[in-house]
Short mmCIF file of C-alpha atoms in Angstrom, two decimals:
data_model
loop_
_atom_site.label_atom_id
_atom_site.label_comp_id
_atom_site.label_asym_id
_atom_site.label_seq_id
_atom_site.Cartn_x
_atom_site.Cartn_y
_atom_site.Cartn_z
CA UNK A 324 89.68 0.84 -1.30
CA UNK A 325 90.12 -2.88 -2.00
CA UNK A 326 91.75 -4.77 -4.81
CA UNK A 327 90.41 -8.15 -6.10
CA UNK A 328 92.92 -10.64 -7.58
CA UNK A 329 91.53 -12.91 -10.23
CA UNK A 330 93.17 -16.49 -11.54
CA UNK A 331 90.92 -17.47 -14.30
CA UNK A 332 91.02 -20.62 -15.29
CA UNK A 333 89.12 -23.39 -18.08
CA UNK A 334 86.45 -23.71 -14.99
CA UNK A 335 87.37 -22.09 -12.44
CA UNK A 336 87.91 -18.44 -10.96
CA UNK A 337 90.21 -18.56 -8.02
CA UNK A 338 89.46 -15.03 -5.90
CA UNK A 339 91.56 -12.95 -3.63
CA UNK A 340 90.83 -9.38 -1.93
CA UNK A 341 93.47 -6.91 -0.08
CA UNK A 342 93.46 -5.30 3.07
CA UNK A 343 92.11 -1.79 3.13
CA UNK A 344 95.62 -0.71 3.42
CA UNK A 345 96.19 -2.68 0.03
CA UNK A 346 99.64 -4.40 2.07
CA UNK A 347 98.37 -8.22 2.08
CA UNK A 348 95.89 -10.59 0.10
CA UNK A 349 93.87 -13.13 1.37
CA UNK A 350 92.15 -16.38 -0.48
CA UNK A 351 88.39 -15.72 -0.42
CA UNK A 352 87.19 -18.49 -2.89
CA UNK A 353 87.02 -20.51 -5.87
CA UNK A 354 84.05 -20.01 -8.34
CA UNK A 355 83.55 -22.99 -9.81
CA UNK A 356 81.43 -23.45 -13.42
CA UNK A 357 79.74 -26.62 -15.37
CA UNK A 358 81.29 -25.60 -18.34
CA UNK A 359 84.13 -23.57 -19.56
CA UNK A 360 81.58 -21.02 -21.86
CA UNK A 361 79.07 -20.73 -19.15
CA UNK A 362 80.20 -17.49 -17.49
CA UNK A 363 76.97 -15.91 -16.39
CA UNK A 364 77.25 -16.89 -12.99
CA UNK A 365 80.56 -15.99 -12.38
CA UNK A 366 80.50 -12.91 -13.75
CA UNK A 367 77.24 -12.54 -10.85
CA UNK A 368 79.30 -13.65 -8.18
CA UNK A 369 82.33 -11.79 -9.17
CA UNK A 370 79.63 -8.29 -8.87
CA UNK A 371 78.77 -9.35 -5.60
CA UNK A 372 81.96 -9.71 -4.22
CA UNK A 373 82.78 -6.57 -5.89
CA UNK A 374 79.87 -4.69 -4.49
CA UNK A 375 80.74 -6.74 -0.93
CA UNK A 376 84.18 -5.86 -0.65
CA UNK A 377 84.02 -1.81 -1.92
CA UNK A 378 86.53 -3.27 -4.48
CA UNK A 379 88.23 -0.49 -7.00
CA UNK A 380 90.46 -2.18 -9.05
CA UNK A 381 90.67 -6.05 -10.14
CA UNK A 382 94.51 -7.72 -10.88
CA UNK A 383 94.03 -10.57 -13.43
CA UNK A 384 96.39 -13.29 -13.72
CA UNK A 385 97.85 -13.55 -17.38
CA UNK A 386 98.88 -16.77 -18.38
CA UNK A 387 102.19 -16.37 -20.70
CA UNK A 388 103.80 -19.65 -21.76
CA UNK A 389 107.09 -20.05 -20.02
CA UNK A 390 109.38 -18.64 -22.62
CA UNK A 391 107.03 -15.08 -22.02
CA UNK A 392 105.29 -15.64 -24.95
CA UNK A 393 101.12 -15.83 -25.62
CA UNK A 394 99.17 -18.63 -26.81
CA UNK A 395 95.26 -19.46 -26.62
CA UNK A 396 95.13 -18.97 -22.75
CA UNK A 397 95.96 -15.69 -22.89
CA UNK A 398 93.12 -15.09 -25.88
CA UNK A 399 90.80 -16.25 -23.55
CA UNK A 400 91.58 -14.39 -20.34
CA UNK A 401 91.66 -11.28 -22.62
CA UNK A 402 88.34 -11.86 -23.54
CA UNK A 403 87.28 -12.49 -19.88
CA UNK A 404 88.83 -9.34 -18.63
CA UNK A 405 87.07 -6.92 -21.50
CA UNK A 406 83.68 -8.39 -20.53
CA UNK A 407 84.41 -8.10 -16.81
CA UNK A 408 85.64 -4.59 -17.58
CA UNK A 409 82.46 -3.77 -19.70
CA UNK A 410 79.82 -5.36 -16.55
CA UNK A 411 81.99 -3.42 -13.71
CA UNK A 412 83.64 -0.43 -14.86
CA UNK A 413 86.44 -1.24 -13.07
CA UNK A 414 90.20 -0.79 -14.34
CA UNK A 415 91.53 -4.44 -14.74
CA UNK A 416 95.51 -4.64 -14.78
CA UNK A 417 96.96 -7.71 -15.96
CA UNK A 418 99.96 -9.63 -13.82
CA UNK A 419 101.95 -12.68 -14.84
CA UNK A 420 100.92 -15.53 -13.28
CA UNK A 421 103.27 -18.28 -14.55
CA UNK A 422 103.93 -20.82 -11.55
CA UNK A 423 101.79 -19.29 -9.52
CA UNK A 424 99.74 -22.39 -9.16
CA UNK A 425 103.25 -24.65 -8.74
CA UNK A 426 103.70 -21.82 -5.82
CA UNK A 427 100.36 -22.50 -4.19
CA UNK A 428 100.39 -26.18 -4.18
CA UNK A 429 104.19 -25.71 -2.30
CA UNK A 430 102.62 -23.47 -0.04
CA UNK A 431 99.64 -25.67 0.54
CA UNK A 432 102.02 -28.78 0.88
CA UNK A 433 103.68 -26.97 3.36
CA UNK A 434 101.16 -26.05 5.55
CA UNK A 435 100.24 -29.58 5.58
CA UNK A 436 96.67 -29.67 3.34
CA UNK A 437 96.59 -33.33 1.88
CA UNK A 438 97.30 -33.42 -1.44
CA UNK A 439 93.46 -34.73 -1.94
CA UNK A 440 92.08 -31.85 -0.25
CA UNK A 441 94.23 -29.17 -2.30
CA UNK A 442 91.95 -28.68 -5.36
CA UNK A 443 89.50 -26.85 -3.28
CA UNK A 444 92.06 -24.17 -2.50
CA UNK A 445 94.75 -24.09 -4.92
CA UNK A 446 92.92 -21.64 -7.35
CA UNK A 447 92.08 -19.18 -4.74
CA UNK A 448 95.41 -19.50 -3.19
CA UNK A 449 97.06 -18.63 -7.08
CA UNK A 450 94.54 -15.37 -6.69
CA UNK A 451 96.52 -14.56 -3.64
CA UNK A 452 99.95 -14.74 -5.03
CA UNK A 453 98.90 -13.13 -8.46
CA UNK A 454 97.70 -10.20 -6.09
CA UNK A 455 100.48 -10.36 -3.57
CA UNK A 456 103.11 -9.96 -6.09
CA UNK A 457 101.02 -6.99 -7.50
CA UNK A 458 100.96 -5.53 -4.14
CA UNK A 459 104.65 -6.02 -3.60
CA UNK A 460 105.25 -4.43 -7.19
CA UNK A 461 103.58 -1.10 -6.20
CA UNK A 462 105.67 1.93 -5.55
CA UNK A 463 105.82 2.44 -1.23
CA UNK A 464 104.78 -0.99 -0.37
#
């Protein structure tokens, strides 16, 4: 068993997937889309890597405001997660994501990725920490 972790975003879906032993995530990529509505294809690609990875559960990043409250972002990533949830069958758990693109961009900075060449991984690296911290959160890990 697998579990994908999900940052959704205006137009783009960073992705992560655990180990088998559900103990670490790791960045696997950024879906990228034309236009915020157009979801078709990411819904596609999100099967695939379903079907690819024997995933069983998906983690979702919700974005709460900072004082832990929800505004419009968090309508739409509902919205996402009931038609994901509808296509897959699959249980999809929300996690709170808030800085967990500030985190990414540290960890990127770190590692020494140029801040020019960060967009390409900053949304799949987000996926990784939403998921990590899920990981972390579960009883005997």
């Amino acid at each position: 068993m697998r579990i994908m972790g999900l940052d959704y975003g205006e137009k783009t879906v960073g992705v992560a997937i655990s180990d088998a032993l559900l103990l670490t995530a790791q960045p696997v990529e950024t879906i990228v889309r034309e236009r915020p509505t157009k979801l078709r294809k990411t819904y596609q690609r999100l099967e695939e890597l379903i079907q690819e990875n024997e995933v069983e559960k998906i983690v979702l990043g919700k974005p709460l405001n900072m004082n832990g409250t929800e505004g419009e972002r968090v309508e739409r990533t509902t919205e996402f997660k009931e038609t994901l949830e509808k296509r897959t069958g699959l249980v999809i758990e929300f996690m709170d994501e808030r800085l967990t693109t500030v985190e990414a961009d540290r960890i990127l900075s770190e590692t020494g990725v140029a801040a020019s060449g960060r967009k390409e991984y900053i949304d799949k690296m987000a996926a990784a920490i939403i998921l990590q911290a899920y990981l972390d959160s579960q009883p005997g890990q």
